[in-house]
CSV table of C-alpha atoms in Angstrom, one decimal:
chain,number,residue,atom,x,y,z
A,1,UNK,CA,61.5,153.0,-74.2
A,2,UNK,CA,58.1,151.2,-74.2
A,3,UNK,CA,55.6,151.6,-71.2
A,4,UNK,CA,53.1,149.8,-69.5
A,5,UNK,CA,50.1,152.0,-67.3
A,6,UNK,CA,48.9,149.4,-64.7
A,7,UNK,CA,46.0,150.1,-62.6
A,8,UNK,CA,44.7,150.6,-60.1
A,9,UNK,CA,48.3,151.2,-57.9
A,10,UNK,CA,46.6,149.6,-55.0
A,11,UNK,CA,43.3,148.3,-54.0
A,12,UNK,CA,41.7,148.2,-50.3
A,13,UNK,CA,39.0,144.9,-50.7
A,14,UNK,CA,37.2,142.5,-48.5
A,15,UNK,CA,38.1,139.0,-48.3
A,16,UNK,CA,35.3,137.0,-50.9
A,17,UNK,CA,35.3,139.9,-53.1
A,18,UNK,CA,36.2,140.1,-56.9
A,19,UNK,CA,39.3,142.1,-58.3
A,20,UNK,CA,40.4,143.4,-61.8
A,21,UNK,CA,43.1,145.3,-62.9
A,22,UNK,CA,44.6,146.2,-66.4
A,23,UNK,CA,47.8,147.2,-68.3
A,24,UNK,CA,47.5,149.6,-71.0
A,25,UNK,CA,50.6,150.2,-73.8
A,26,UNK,CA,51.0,152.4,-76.3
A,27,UNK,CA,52.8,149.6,-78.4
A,28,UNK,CA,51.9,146.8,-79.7
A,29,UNK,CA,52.8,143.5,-77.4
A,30,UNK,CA,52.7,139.7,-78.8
A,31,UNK,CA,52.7,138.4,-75.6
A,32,UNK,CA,51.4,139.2,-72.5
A,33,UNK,CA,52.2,138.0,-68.9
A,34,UNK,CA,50.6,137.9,-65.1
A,35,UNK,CA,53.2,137.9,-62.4
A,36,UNK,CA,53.2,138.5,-58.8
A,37,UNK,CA,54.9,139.1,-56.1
A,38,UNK,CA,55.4,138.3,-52.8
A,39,UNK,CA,57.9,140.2,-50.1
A,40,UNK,CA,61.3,139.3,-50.8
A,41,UNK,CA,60.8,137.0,-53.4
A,42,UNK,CA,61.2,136.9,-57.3
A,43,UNK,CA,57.7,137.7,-59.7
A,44,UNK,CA,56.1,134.2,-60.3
A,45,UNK,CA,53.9,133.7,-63.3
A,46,UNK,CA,50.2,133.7,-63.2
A,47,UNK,CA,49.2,133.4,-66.7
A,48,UNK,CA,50.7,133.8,-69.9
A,49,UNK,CA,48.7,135.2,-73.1
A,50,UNK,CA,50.2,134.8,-76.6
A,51,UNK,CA,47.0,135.7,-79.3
A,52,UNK,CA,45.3,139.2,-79.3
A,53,UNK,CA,41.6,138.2,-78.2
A,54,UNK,CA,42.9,135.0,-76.1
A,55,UNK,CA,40.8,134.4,-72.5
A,56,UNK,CA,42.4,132.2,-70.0
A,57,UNK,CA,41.8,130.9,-66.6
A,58,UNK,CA,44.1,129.2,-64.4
A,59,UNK,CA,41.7,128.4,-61.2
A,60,UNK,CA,39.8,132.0,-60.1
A,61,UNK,CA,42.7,133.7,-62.2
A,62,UNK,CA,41.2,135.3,-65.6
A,63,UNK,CA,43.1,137.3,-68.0
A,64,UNK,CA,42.4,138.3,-71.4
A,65,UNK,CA,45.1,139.6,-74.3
A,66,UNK,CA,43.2,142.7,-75.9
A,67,UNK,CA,42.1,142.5,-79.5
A,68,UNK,CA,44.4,145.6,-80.4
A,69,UNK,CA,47.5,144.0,-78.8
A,70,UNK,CA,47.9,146.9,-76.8
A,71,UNK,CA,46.3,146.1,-73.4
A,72,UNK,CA,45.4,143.0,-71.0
A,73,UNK,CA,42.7,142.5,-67.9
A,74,UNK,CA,43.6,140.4,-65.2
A,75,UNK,CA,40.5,139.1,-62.6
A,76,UNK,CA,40.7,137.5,-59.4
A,77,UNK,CA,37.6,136.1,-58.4
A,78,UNK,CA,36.5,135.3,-54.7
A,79,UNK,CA,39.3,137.1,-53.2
A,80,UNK,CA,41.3,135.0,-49.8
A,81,UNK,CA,43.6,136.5,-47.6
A,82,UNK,CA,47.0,134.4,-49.7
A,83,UNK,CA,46.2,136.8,-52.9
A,84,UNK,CA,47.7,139.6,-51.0
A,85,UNK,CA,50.1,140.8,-52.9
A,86,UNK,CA,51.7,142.6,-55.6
A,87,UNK,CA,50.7,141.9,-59.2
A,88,UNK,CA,52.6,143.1,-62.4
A,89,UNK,CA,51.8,142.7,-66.2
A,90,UNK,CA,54.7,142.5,-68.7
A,91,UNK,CA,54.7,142.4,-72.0
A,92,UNK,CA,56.9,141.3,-74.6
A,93,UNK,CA,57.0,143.0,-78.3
A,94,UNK,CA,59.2,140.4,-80.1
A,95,UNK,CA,60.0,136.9,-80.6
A,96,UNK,CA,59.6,134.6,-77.8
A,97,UNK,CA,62.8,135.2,-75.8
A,98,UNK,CA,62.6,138.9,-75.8
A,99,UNK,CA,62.8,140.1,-71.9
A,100,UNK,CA,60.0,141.4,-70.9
A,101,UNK,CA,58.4,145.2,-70.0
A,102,UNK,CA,56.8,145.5,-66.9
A,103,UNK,CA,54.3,147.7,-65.2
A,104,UNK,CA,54.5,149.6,-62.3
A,105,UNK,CA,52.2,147.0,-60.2
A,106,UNK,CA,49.0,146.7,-58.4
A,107,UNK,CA,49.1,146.2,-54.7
A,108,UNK,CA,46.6,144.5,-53.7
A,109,UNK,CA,45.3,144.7,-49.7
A,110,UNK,CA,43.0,142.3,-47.9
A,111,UNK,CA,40.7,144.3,-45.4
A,112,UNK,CA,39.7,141.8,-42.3
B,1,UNK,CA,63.0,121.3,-61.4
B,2,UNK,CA,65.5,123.3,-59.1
B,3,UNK,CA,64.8,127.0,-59.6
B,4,UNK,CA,66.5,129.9,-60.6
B,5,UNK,CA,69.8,130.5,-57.6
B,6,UNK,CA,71.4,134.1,-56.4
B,7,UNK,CA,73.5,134.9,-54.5
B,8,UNK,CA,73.9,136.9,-52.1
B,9,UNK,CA,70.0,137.4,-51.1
B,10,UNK,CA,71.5,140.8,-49.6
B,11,UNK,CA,74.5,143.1,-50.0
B,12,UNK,CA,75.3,146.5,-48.2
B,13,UNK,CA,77.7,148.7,-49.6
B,14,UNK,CA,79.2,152.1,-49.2
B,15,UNK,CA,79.1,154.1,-52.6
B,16,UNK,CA,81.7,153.8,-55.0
B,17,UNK,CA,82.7,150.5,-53.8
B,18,UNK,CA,82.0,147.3,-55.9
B,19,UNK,CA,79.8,144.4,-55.9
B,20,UNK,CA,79.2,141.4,-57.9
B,21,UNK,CA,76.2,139.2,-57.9
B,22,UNK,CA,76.0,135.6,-59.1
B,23,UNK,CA,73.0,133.9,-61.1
B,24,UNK,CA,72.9,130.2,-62.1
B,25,UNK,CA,70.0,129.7,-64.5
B,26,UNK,CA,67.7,126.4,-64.6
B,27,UNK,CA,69.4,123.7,-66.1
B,28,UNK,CA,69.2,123.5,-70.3
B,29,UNK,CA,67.8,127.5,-70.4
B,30,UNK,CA,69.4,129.0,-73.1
B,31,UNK,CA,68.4,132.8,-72.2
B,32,UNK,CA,69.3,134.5,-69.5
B,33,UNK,CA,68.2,138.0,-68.4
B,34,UNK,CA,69.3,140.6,-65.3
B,35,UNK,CA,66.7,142.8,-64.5
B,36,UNK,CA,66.8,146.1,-61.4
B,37,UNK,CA,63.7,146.3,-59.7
B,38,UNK,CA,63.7,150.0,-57.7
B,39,UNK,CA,61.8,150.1,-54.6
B,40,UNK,CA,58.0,150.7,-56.2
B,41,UNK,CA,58.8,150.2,-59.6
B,42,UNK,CA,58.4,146.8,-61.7
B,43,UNK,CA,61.6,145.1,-63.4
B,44,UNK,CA,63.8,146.6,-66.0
B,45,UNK,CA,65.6,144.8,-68.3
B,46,UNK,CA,69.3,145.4,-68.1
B,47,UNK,CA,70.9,142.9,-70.1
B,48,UNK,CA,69.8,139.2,-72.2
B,49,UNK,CA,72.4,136.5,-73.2
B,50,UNK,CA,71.5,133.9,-75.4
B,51,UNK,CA,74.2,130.9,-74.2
B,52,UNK,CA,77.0,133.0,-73.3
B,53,UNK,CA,76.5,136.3,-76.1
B,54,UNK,CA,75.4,139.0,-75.5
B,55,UNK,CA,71.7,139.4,-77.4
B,56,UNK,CA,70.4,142.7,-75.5
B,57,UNK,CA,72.4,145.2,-73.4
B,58,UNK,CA,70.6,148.5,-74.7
B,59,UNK,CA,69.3,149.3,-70.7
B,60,UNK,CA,72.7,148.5,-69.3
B,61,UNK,CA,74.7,151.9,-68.2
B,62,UNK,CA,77.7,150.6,-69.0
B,63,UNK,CA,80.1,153.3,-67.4
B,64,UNK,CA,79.6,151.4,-64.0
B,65,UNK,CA,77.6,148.1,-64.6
B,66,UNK,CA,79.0,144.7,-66.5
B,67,UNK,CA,77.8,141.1,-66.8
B,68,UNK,CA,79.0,137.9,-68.4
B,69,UNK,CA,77.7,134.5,-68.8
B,70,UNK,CA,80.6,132.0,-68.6
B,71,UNK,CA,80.2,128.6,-70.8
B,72,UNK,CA,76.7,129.6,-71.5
B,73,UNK,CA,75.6,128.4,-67.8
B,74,UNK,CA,76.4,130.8,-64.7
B,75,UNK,CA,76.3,134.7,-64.6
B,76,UNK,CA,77.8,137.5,-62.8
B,77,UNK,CA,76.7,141.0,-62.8
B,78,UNK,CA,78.8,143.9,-61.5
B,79,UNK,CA,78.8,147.4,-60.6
B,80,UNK,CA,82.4,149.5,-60.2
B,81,UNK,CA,82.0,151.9,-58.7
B,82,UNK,CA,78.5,151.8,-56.9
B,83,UNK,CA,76.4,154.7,-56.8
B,84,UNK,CA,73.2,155.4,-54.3
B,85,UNK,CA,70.8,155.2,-57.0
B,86,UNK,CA,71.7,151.4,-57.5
B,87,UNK,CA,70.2,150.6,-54.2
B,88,UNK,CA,67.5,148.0,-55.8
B,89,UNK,CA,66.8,144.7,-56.0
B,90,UNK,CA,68.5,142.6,-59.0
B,91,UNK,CA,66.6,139.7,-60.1
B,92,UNK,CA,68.4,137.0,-62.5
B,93,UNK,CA,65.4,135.0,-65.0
B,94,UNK,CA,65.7,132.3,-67.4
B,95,UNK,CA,63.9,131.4,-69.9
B,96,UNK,CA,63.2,128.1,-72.1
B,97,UNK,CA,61.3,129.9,-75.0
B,98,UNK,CA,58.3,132.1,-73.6
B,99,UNK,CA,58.0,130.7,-70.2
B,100,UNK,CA,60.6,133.4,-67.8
B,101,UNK,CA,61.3,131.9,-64.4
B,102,UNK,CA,62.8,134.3,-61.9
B,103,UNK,CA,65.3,133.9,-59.0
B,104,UNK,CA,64.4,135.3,-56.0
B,105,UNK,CA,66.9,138.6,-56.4
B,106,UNK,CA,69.4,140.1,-54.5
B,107,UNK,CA,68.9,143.4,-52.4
B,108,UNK,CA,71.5,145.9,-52.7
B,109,UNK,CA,71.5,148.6,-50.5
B,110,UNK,CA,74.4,151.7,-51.2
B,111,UNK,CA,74.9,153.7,-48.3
């Protein structure tokens, strides 16, 4: 079946610092999502992307849909201590109620 | 909105035992998906109903696991008989098209 390569698998930052990750496929995906996840709780979205080139923001949140449909960015700008977590990307290759691929996830650690 | 319910939020088992886990969407979403999150690992797509039919069950090892969607609304999932590799979490989502909402799962733990 399809795959998504996240990355980084975890990142060690200070708090105020910028982060970015990607997802990488070797399909084509019409959509792409931003969830993440907190301990013992279910993926909430971050941002959805439904056009190949498409930026968007949702407060320091920025992620961008890759022109060849086949890979996404996420930012986090200005890192604070609540965006520990763990972040996935999913991807969806058909209509709009297709579930959803998921990567592996990017752990993301705040250093005091 | 109320969310996406499940129950229970945990389960321990012994292996080859059964175990059924209950999902009731948000109100007026039409699809509903089942997904096993491994410890590590993202979601993985076990099964998608579109009101109470089946639309995608290609993931679902059917030997041991089953799932229905009565009148289109609640769902049950189901493993008979459980083995130690199903120890994961099993998070229910619905969707109203393109924006998936997610329950908070159910840990299953086979000893």
């Amino acid at each position: 079946g399809q795959q998504l390569n996240q990355s980084p698998q975890s990142m060690f930052i200070q708090e105020g610092e910028d982060v970015s990750m990607n997802c990488t496929s070797s399909s084509i995906f019409n959509t792409w999502l931003w969830y993440k996840q907190d301990p013992g709780e279910g993926p909430v979205l971050l941002i959805a992307l439904y056009k190949a080139g498409e930026l968007t923001s949702n407060g320091r949140l920025t992620a961008q849909f890759g022109i060849t449909r086949k890979d996404s960015f996420l930012n986090i700008s200005a890192s604070i201590p609540s965006d520990v977590g763990i972040y996935f990307c999913a991807g969806r290759s058909g209509g709009g109620a297709d579930g959803l691929t998921f990567g592996k996830g990017t752990h993301l650690i705040i250093q005091p | 909105e109320a969310g996406v319910a499940q129950s229970p939020r945990y389960k321990i088992i012994e292996k080859r035992q059964s175990v059924a886990f209950w999902c009731n969407p948000i109100s007026g979403h039409a699809t509903l998906y089942w997904y096993q999150q491994i410890l590590g690992q993202g979601p993985k797509l076990l099964i998608q109903f579109q009101n109470n039919g089946v639309v995608d069950d290609s993931q679902l090892p059917k030997d041991r696991f089953s799932a229905e969607r009565l009148k289109g609304v609640d769902s049950t999932l189901k493993i008979q008989p459980a083995k130690l590799e199903d120890s994961a979490v099993y998070l229910c989502a619905s969707s109203y098209p393109g924006q998936d909402s997610f329950g908070p799962g159910t840990r299953l733990t086979v000893l």
